[in-house]
mmCIF file of C-alpha atoms in Angstrom:
data_model
loop_
_atom_site.group_PDB
_atom_site.id
_atom_site.type_symbol
_atom_site.label_atom_id
_atom_site.label_comp_id
_atom_site.label_asym_id
_atom_site.label_seq_id
_atom_site.Cartn_x
_atom_site.Cartn_y
_atom_site.Cartn_z
ATOM 1 C CA UNK A 1499 0.000 0.000 0.000
ATOM 2 C CA UNK A 1500 2.756 2.438 0.934
ATOM 3 C CA UNK A 1501 4.597 1.831 -2.343
ATOM 4 C CA UNK A 1502 1.381 2.367 -4.253
ATOM 5 C CA UNK A 1503 0.740 5.680 -2.513
ATOM 6 C CA UNK A 1504 4.350 6.690 -3.092
ATOM 7 C CA UNK A 1505 3.882 6.119 -6.815
ATOM 8 C CA UNK A 1506 0.622 8.068 -6.784
ATOM 9 C CA UNK A 1507 2.328 11.009 -5.076
ATOM 10 C CA UNK A 1508 5.171 11.017 -7.589
ATOM 11 C CA UNK A 1509 2.676 10.911 -10.454
ATOM 12 C CA UNK A 1510 0.776 13.833 -8.928
ATOM 13 C CA UNK A 1511 3.919 15.917 -8.814
ATOM 14 C CA UNK A 1512 4.871 14.935 -12.337
ATOM 15 C CA UNK A 1513 1.559 15.945 -13.874
ATOM 16 C CA UNK A 1514 1.570 19.174 -11.876
ATOM 17 C CA UNK A 1515 4.603 20.388 -13.813
ATOM 18 C CA UNK A 1516 3.539 21.635 -17.208
ATOM 19 C CA UNK A 1517 5.654 22.402 -20.231
ATOM 20 C CA UNK A 1518 6.530 26.019 -20.842
ATOM 21 C CA UNK A 1519 4.245 26.182 -23.877
ATOM 22 C CA UNK A 1520 1.209 24.794 -22.079
ATOM 23 C CA UNK A 1521 -1.401 26.943 -20.425
ATOM 24 C CA UNK A 1522 -1.752 26.355 -16.693
ATOM 25 C CA UNK A 1523 -5.363 26.557 -15.593
ATOM 26 C CA UNK A 1524 -6.382 27.801 -12.171
ATOM 27 C CA UNK A 1525 -10.165 27.690 -12.423
ATOM 28 C CA UNK A 1526 -11.279 25.113 -9.864
ATOM 29 C CA UNK A 1527 -14.895 25.417 -10.821
ATOM 30 C CA UNK A 1528 -14.445 24.061 -14.307
ATOM 31 C CA UNK A 1529 -16.438 21.542 -12.404
ATOM 32 C CA UNK A 1530 -17.428 19.117 -15.104
ATOM 33 C CA UNK A 1531 -14.270 17.133 -15.603
ATOM 34 C CA UNK A 1532 -11.189 19.095 -14.755
ATOM 35 C CA UNK A 1533 -10.475 19.999 -18.366
ATOM 36 C CA UNK A 1534 -10.554 23.254 -20.281
ATOM 37 C CA UNK A 1535 -13.335 23.607 -22.878
ATOM 38 C CA UNK A 1536 -10.945 25.658 -24.988
ATOM 39 C CA UNK A 1537 -7.204 24.980 -24.726
ATOM 40 C CA UNK A 1538 -5.137 27.873 -26.048
ATOM 41 C CA UNK A 1539 -8.254 29.075 -27.914
ATOM 42 C CA UNK A 1540 -8.724 25.672 -29.624
ATOM 43 C CA UNK A 1541 -11.928 23.744 -28.943
ATOM 44 C CA UNK A 1542 -11.222 20.681 -26.830
ATOM 45 C CA UNK A 1543 -13.604 17.881 -27.813
ATOM 46 C CA UNK A 1544 -12.611 15.780 -24.817
ATOM 47 C CA UNK A 1545 -14.307 18.353 -22.589
ATOM 48 C CA UNK A 1546 -17.626 17.598 -24.306
ATOM 49 C CA UNK A 1547 -17.055 13.848 -24.225
ATOM 50 C CA UNK A 1548 -16.243 13.805 -20.521
ATOM 51 C CA UNK A 1549 -19.017 16.214 -19.577
ATOM 52 C CA UNK A 1550 -21.516 13.990 -21.354
ATOM 53 C CA UNK A 1551 -20.168 10.575 -20.365
ATOM 54 C CA UNK A 1552 -18.557 11.139 -16.996
ATOM 55 C CA UNK A 1553 -15.077 10.352 -15.737
ATOM 56 C CA UNK A 1554 -13.214 7.242 -14.576
ATOM 57 C CA UNK A 1555 -14.055 5.263 -17.653
ATOM 58 C CA UNK A 1556 -12.516 2.557 -19.758
ATOM 59 C CA UNK A 1557 -11.011 3.464 -23.081
ATOM 60 C CA UNK A 1558 -13.884 4.275 -25.407
ATOM 61 C CA UNK A 1559 -12.395 2.555 -28.437
ATOM 62 C CA UNK A 1560 -12.411 -0.726 -26.534
ATOM 63 C CA UNK A 1561 -16.025 -0.943 -27.621
ATOM 64 C CA UNK A 1562 -16.882 -1.824 -31.232
ATOM 65 C CA UNK A 1563 -18.497 1.143 -33.024
ATOM 66 C CA UNK A 1564 -21.853 -0.623 -33.330
ATOM 67 C CA UNK A 1565 -21.963 -1.383 -29.612
ATOM 68 C CA UNK A 1566 -20.865 2.098 -28.567
ATOM 69 C CA UNK A 1567 -23.575 3.652 -30.738
ATOM 70 C CA UNK A 1568 -26.163 1.290 -29.299
ATOM 71 C CA UNK A 1569 -25.170 2.316 -25.789
ATOM 72 C CA UNK A 1570 -25.254 5.974 -26.755
ATOM 73 C CA UNK A 1571 -28.858 5.399 -27.783
ATOM 74 C CA UNK A 1572 -29.603 3.894 -24.374
ATOM 75 C CA UNK A 1573 -28.068 6.952 -22.704
ATOM 76 C CA UNK A 1574 -30.246 9.260 -24.803
ATOM 77 C CA UNK A 1575 -33.321 7.363 -23.637
ATOM 78 C CA UNK A 1576 -32.206 7.836 -20.026
ATOM 79 C CA UNK A 1577 -31.667 11.573 -20.515
ATOM 80 C CA UNK A 1578 -35.137 11.992 -22.049
ATOM 81 C CA UNK A 1579 -36.735 11.879 -18.635
ATOM 82 C CA UNK A 1580 -40.330 12.577 -19.719
ATOM 83 C CA UNK A 1581 -40.049 10.162 -22.689
ATOM 84 C CA UNK A 1582 -41.449 12.642 -25.194
ATOM 85 C CA UNK A 1583 -38.780 11.898 -27.801
ATOM 86 C CA UNK A 1584 -36.852 15.132 -27.214
ATOM 87 C CA UNK A 1585 -33.839 15.967 -25.051
ATOM 88 C CA UNK A 1586 -34.320 19.454 -23.678
ATOM 89 C CA UNK A 1587 -31.634 21.748 -22.341
ATOM 90 C CA UNK A 1588 -32.856 21.096 -18.804
ATOM 91 C CA UNK A 1589 -32.719 17.321 -19.247
ATOM 92 C CA UNK A 1590 -29.237 17.499 -20.729
ATOM 93 C CA UNK A 1591 -28.074 19.817 -17.946
ATOM 94 C CA UNK A 1592 -29.425 17.455 -15.288
ATOM 95 C CA UNK A 1593 -27.667 14.508 -16.921
ATOM 96 C CA UNK A 1594 -24.335 16.338 -16.972
ATOM 97 C CA UNK A 1595 -24.730 17.212 -13.290
ATOM 98 C CA UNK A 1596 -25.595 13.603 -12.541
ATOM 99 C CA UNK A 1597 -22.436 12.275 -14.216
ATOM 100 C CA UNK A 1598 -20.290 14.746 -12.290
ATOM 101 C CA UNK A 1599 -21.866 13.873 -8.930
ATOM 102 C CA UNK A 1600 -21.442 10.184 -9.697
ATOM 103 C CA UNK A 1601 -17.772 10.681 -10.470
ATOM 104 C CA UNK A 1602 -17.188 12.568 -7.214
ATOM 105 C CA UNK A 1603 -19.026 9.927 -5.195
ATOM 106 C CA UNK A 1604 -17.047 7.106 -6.802
ATOM 107 C CA UNK A 1605 -13.776 8.963 -6.327
ATOM 108 C CA UNK A 1606 -14.501 9.448 -2.625
ATOM 109 C CA UNK A 1607 -15.392 5.763 -2.252
ATOM 110 C CA UNK A 1608 -12.209 4.699 -4.018
ATOM 111 C CA UNK A 1609 -9.923 6.993 -2.037
ATOM 112 C CA UNK A 1610 -11.631 6.126 1.249
ATOM 113 C CA UNK A 1611 -11.091 2.411 0.614
ATOM 114 C CA UNK A 1612 -7.453 3.028 -0.296
ATOM 115 C CA UNK A 1613 -6.626 5.088 2.763
ATOM 116 C CA UNK A 1614 -8.976 3.315 5.162
ATOM 117 C CA UNK A 1615 -8.960 -0.348 4.045
ATOM 118 C CA UNK A 1616 -10.558 -1.526 7.303
ATOM 119 C CA UNK A 1617 -13.412 0.926 6.725
ATOM 120 C CA UNK A 1618 -13.214 2.397 10.199
ATOM 121 C CA UNK A 1619 -15.827 5.077 11.004
ATOM 122 C CA UNK A 1620 -13.077 7.696 10.916
ATOM 123 C CA UNK A 1621 -9.618 8.120 9.408
ATOM 124 C CA UNK A 1622 -7.080 9.809 11.667
ATOM 125 C CA UNK A 1623 -4.566 12.347 10.412
ATOM 126 C CA UNK A 1624 -1.783 10.235 11.899
ATOM 127 C CA UNK A 1625 -2.769 7.209 9.803
ATOM 128 C CA UNK A 1626 -3.278 9.278 6.668
ATOM 129 C CA UNK A 1627 0.074 11.015 7.098
ATOM 130 C CA UNK A 1628 1.894 7.716 7.568
ATOM 131 C CA UNK A 1629 0.322 6.211 4.466
ATOM 132 C CA UNK A 1630 0.928 9.180 2.183
ATOM 133 C CA UNK A 1631 4.135 10.724 3.532
ATOM 134 C CA UNK A 1632 5.617 8.052 5.777
ATOM 135 C CA UNK A 1633 8.304 7.148 3.250
ATOM 136 C CA UNK A 1634 9.789 10.676 3.308
ATOM 137 C CA UNK A 1635 12.361 12.004 5.780
ATOM 138 C CA UNK A 1636 11.509 15.652 6.366
ATOM 139 C CA UNK A 1637 14.133 16.218 9.055
ATOM 140 C CA UNK A 1638 16.728 17.463 6.567
ATOM 141 C CA UNK A 1639 14.430 19.720 4.533
ATOM 142 C CA UNK A 1640 15.743 23.267 4.928
ATOM 143 C CA UNK A 1641 14.842 25.194 1.769
ATOM 144 C CA UNK A 1642 13.242 24.921 -1.668
ATOM 145 C CA UNK A 1643 16.349 23.309 -3.118
ATOM 146 C CA UNK A 1644 15.859 20.134 -1.078
ATOM 147 C CA UNK A 1645 14.387 17.258 -3.055
ATOM 148 C CA UNK A 1646 11.596 16.673 -0.555
ATOM 149 C CA UNK A 1647 10.542 20.305 -0.265
ATOM 150 C CA UNK A 1648 7.557 19.843 -2.604
ATOM 151 C CA UNK A 1649 6.313 16.956 -0.481
ATOM 152 C CA UNK A 1650 6.640 19.089 2.628
ATOM 153 C CA UNK A 1651 4.481 21.776 1.016
ATOM 154 C CA UNK A 1652 1.921 19.152 0.020
ATOM 155 C CA UNK A 1653 1.834 17.754 3.552
ATOM 156 C CA UNK A 1654 1.356 21.240 5.020
ATOM 157 C CA UNK A 1655 -1.538 21.912 2.657
ATOM 158 C CA UNK A 1656 -3.075 18.525 3.329
ATOM 159 C CA UNK A 1657 -2.928 19.213 7.043
ATOM 160 C CA UNK A 1658 -4.595 22.605 6.631
ATOM 161 C CA UNK A 1659 -7.348 21.159 4.441
ATOM 162 C CA UNK A 1660 -7.746 18.324 6.907
ATOM 163 C CA UNK A 1661 -8.280 20.748 9.758
ATOM 164 C CA UNK A 1662 -10.798 22.730 7.713
ATOM 165 C CA UNK A 1663 -12.773 19.589 6.877
ATOM 166 C CA UNK A 1664 -12.572 18.341 10.477
ATOM 167 C CA UNK A 1665 -15.681 20.103 11.781
ATOM 168 C CA UNK A 1666 -15.633 18.461 15.219
ATOM 169 C CA UNK A 1667 -11.895 19.027 15.741
ATOM 170 C CA UNK A 1668 -10.948 15.467 16.707
ATOM 171 C CA UNK A 1669 -8.133 15.270 14.097
ATOM 172 C CA UNK A 1670 -9.960 12.461 12.320
ATOM 173 C CA UNK A 1671 -12.339 12.582 9.369
ATOM 174 C CA UNK A 1672 -15.556 10.739 8.771
ATOM 175 C CA UNK A 1673 -16.221 9.641 5.203
ATOM 176 C CA UNK A 1674 -18.359 12.734 4.651
ATOM 177 C CA UNK A 1675 -15.636 15.017 5.999
ATOM 178 C CA UNK A 1676 -13.038 13.152 3.955
ATOM 179 C CA UNK A 1677 -15.102 13.883 0.852
ATOM 180 C CA UNK A 1678 -14.840 17.596 1.620
ATOM 181 C CA UNK A 1679 -11.095 17.200 2.081
ATOM 182 C CA UNK A 1680 -10.762 15.532 -1.327
ATOM 183 C CA UNK A 1681 -13.195 17.804 -3.186
ATOM 184 C CA UNK A 1682 -13.214 21.190 -1.453
ATOM 185 C CA UNK A 1683 -14.603 22.750 -4.622
ATOM 186 C CA UNK A 1684 -17.919 21.052 -3.830
ATOM 187 C CA UNK A 1685 -18.328 22.700 -0.431
ATOM 188 C CA UNK A 1686 -18.802 26.423 0.109
ATOM 189 C CA UNK A 1687 -17.168 26.211 3.535
ATOM 190 C CA UNK A 1688 -13.984 24.719 2.031
ATOM 191 C CA UNK A 1689 -13.483 27.147 -0.833
ATOM 192 C CA UNK A 1690 -11.483 29.680 1.148
ATOM 193 C CA UNK A 1691 -8.681 27.181 1.706
ATOM 194 C CA UNK A 1692 -8.498 26.639 -2.067
ATOM 195 C CA UNK A 1693 -8.090 30.372 -2.640
ATOM 196 C CA UNK A 1694 -5.387 30.488 0.013
ATOM 197 C CA UNK A 1695 -3.509 27.701 -1.799
ATOM 198 C CA UNK A 1696 -3.811 29.599 -5.070
ATOM 199 C CA UNK A 1697 -2.491 32.805 -3.518
ATOM 200 C CA UNK A 1698 0.473 30.918 -2.066
ATOM 201 C CA UNK A 1699 1.301 29.528 -5.497
ATOM 202 C CA UNK A 1700 1.079 32.790 -7.418
ATOM 203 C CA UNK A 1701 1.958 35.565 -4.972
ATOM 204 C CA UNK A 1702 5.718 35.076 -5.126
ATOM 205 C CA UNK A 1703 6.639 38.276 -3.248
ATOM 206 C CA UNK A 1704 4.120 37.502 -0.490
ATOM 207 C CA UNK A 1705 2.544 40.953 -0.539
ATOM 208 C CA UNK A 1706 -0.993 39.578 -0.368
ATOM 209 C CA UNK A 1707 -1.929 40.379 -3.954
ATOM 210 C CA UNK A 1708 -1.215 39.171 -7.485
ATOM 211 C CA UNK A 1709 0.482 41.435 -9.997
ATOM 212 C CA UNK A 1710 0.083 41.093 -13.759
ATOM 213 C CA UNK A 1711 3.607 39.687 -13.942
ATOM 214 C CA UNK A 1712 2.834 37.042 -11.317
ATOM 215 C CA UNK A 1713 -0.459 36.240 -13.027
ATOM 216 C CA UNK A 1714 1.155 35.672 -16.417
ATOM 217 C CA UNK A 1715 4.162 33.867 -14.982
ATOM 218 C CA UNK A 1716 1.873 31.378 -13.286
ATOM 219 C CA UNK A 1717 -0.054 30.628 -16.496
ATOM 220 C CA UNK A 1718 2.875 30.632 -18.899
ATOM 221 C CA UNK A 1719 6.365 29.191 -18.362
ATOM 222 C CA UNK A 1720 8.053 30.634 -21.455
ATOM 223 C CA UNK A 1721 11.369 32.438 -21.405
ATOM 224 C CA UNK A 1722 11.475 36.227 -21.202
ATOM 225 C CA UNK A 1723 13.090 36.587 -24.635
ATOM 226 C CA UNK A 1724 10.518 34.385 -26.377
ATOM 227 C CA UNK A 1725 7.552 35.753 -28.271
ATOM 228 C CA UNK A 1726 4.396 35.100 -26.321
ATOM 229 C CA UNK A 1727 1.657 32.948 -27.874
ATOM 230 C CA UNK A 1728 -1.548 34.752 -28.755
ATOM 231 C CA UNK A 1729 -3.404 33.186 -25.838
ATOM 232 C CA UNK A 1730 -0.946 34.820 -23.416
ATOM 233 C CA UNK A 1731 -1.655 38.211 -24.935
ATOM 234 C CA UNK A 1732 -5.352 37.450 -24.521
ATOM 235 C CA UNK A 1733 -4.759 36.632 -20.841
ATOM 236 C CA UNK A 1734 -3.120 40.038 -20.348
ATOM 237 C CA UNK A 1735 -6.292 41.621 -21.696
ATOM 238 C CA UNK A 1736 -8.398 39.373 -19.449
ATOM 239 C CA UNK A 1737 -6.417 40.543 -16.439
ATOM 240 C CA UNK A 1738 -6.930 44.235 -17.224
ATOM 241 C CA UNK A 1739 -10.535 43.994 -18.431
ATOM 242 C CA UNK A 1740 -12.154 41.348 -16.252
ATOM 243 C CA UNK A 1741 -9.883 40.086 -13.455
ATOM 244 C CA UNK A 1742 -8.673 43.395 -11.971
ATOM 245 C CA UNK A 1743 -12.107 44.758 -11.158
ATOM 246 C CA UNK A 1744 -10.947 47.835 -9.218
ATOM 247 C CA UNK A 1745 -8.275 48.708 -11.779
ATOM 248 C CA UNK A 1746 -5.399 49.011 -9.305
ATOM 249 C CA UNK A 1747 -3.083 46.727 -11.298
ATOM 250 C CA UNK A 1748 -3.330 43.833 -8.828
ATOM 251 C CA UNK A 1749 -5.690 41.027 -7.891
ATOM 252 C CA UNK A 1750 -6.661 40.958 -4.235
ATOM 253 C CA UNK A 1751 -8.031 37.862 -2.514
ATOM 254 C CA UNK A 1752 -11.625 38.547 -3.563
ATOM 255 C CA UNK A 1753 -10.628 39.146 -7.182
ATOM 256 C CA UNK A 1754 -8.629 35.919 -7.191
ATOM 257 C CA UNK A 1755 -11.664 34.107 -5.806
ATOM 258 C CA UNK A 1756 -13.865 35.521 -8.569
ATOM 259 C CA UNK A 1757 -11.331 34.275 -11.099
ATOM 260 C CA UNK A 1758 -10.667 30.823 -9.634
ATOM 261 C CA UNK A 1759 -14.245 30.109 -8.534
ATOM 262 C CA UNK A 1760 -16.450 32.087 -10.931
ATOM 263 C CA UNK A 1761 -19.653 33.132 -9.152
ATOM 264 C CA UNK A 1762 -23.095 32.532 -10.592
ATOM 265 C CA UNK A 1763 -21.852 30.390 -13.461
ATOM 266 C CA UNK A 1764 -23.441 27.010 -14.047
ATOM 267 C CA UNK A 1765 -20.968 24.914 -16.028
ATOM 268 C CA UNK A 1766 -23.469 22.135 -16.637
ATOM 269 C CA UNK A 1767 -25.938 24.666 -18.017
ATOM 270 C CA UNK A 1768 -23.274 26.203 -20.261
ATOM 271 C CA UNK A 1769 -22.208 22.797 -21.560
ATOM 272 C CA UNK A 1770 -25.809 21.766 -22.229
ATOM 273 C CA UNK A 1771 -26.338 24.944 -24.244
ATOM 274 C CA UNK A 1772 -23.135 24.293 -26.176
ATOM 275 C CA UNK A 1773 -24.062 20.706 -27.060
ATOM 276 C CA UNK A 1774 -27.541 21.732 -28.202
ATOM 277 C CA UNK A 1775 -26.103 24.566 -30.297
ATOM 278 C CA UNK A 1776 -23.729 22.136 -32.015
ATOM 279 C CA UNK A 1777 -26.229 19.317 -32.603
ATOM 280 C CA UNK A 1778 -29.598 21.045 -33.044
ATOM 281 C CA UNK A 1779 -30.053 20.612 -36.794
ATOM 282 C CA UNK A 1780 -33.521 22.158 -37.017
ATOM 283 C CA UNK A 1781 -32.751 24.893 -34.467
ATOM 284 C CA UNK A 1782 -35.807 24.168 -32.318
ATOM 285 C CA UNK A 1783 -33.831 24.364 -29.064
ATOM 286 C CA UNK A 1784 -33.979 20.654 -28.267
ATOM 287 C CA UNK A 1785 -32.463 17.423 -29.575
ATOM 288 C CA UNK A 1786 -33.948 14.282 -31.024
ATOM 289 C CA UNK A 1787 -32.157 10.955 -30.758
ATOM 290 C CA UNK A 1788 -31.380 11.168 -34.480
ATOM 291 C CA UNK A 1789 -29.746 14.577 -34.033
ATOM 292 C CA UNK A 1790 -27.589 13.241 -31.208
ATOM 293 C CA UNK A 1791 -26.647 10.085 -33.095
ATOM 294 C CA UNK A 1792 -25.748 12.116 -36.168
ATOM 295 C CA UNK A 1793 -23.320 14.068 -33.980
ATOM 296 C CA UNK A 1794 -21.827 10.919 -32.504
ATOM 297 C CA UNK A 1795 -18.310 12.367 -32.504
ATOM 298 C CA UNK A 1796 -19.417 15.429 -30.557
ATOM 299 C CA UNK A 1797 -20.971 13.437 -27.732
ATOM 300 C CA UNK A 1798 -18.695 10.426 -27.379
ATOM 301 C CA UNK A 1799 -15.889 10.819 -29.893
ATOM 302 C CA UNK A 1800 -14.312 8.488 -32.403
ATOM 303 C CA UNK A 1801 -10.798 8.874 -31.002
ATOM 304 C CA UNK A 1802 -9.490 6.873 -28.059
ATOM 305 C CA UNK A 1803 -10.381 8.551 -24.773
ATOM 306 C CA UNK A 1804 -9.971 7.488 -21.168
ATOM 307 C CA UNK A 1805 -13.446 8.713 -20.343
ATOM 308 C CA UNK A 1806 -16.449 6.658 -21.380
ATOM 309 C CA UNK A 1807 -17.866 5.653 -18.048
ATOM 310 C CA UNK A 1808 -21.499 5.661 -19.026
ATOM 311 C CA UNK A 1809 -20.812 3.469 -22.039
ATOM 312 C CA UNK A 1810 -18.667 1.035 -20.091
ATOM 313 C CA UNK A 1811 -21.222 0.229 -17.385
ATOM 314 C CA UNK A 1812 -22.470 -3.217 -18.292
ATOM 315 C CA UNK A 1813 -25.036 -3.215 -15.475
ATOM 316 C CA UNK A 1814 -26.846 -0.274 -17.056
ATOM 317 C CA UNK A 1815 -27.197 -1.750 -20.518
#
């Protein structure tokens, strides 16, 4: 178990380091699947596939085309809640929300079983810390140059999140509390700790606010003498026009929160509108099964993808 968790931690750190050309995203409330709908201004089809199908799936191309299309038809029938032959925006939105909630629930169950194999009523911080960080010697960590410094930062953040999720203060989490620890974006009470983590990452001079330079440097890892991609120039405009609401040249904590956790924006609603716009051949504001099937690639994709959960569930078909 310890070796497995060690590997998971190393993988986490590896995927957290992006190439200098890649855009780093900070918006926690992408909500649907952790992906950008548009990556560097290019439409990302996987966003649509994962929003529609859900996460934690088997490779989609493992299914023969005929079978995958049959299962897509079954999904359409499930979405059409009132069985009138049309998928409305509301029905599609509710389905997308359902797939996201199912993913979160399954992720919590999986992580709880991994960290609490005996399924005790609560998981103590001491046991969690031993499982996740017990293989690391922190006694010699002095500065950022030490190889275990990143793990020390992760442990500190985990501890802070743990304490936030631990409502009764007994230094142990119930499964419900552990879910808040894993997915703080789902709980209003936990969102402040996410903003604090973001500020720590970006605010390099520790002055309590984010300058344009810090903002861009966090999103883009290019060298100073390199020509910036167009999307970076667009982000500069975003900073001035939308992020820096009081126009003082910096983002304070509230402005960072509005950026990272956009208020009053329903991602499932936006995705439902997008899918209907793309597939609604007769422009009547709703979708028939034929319209969805004719846009097969939009909804489930023809390329290999790691996300096809709804199509891979044999018990539902």
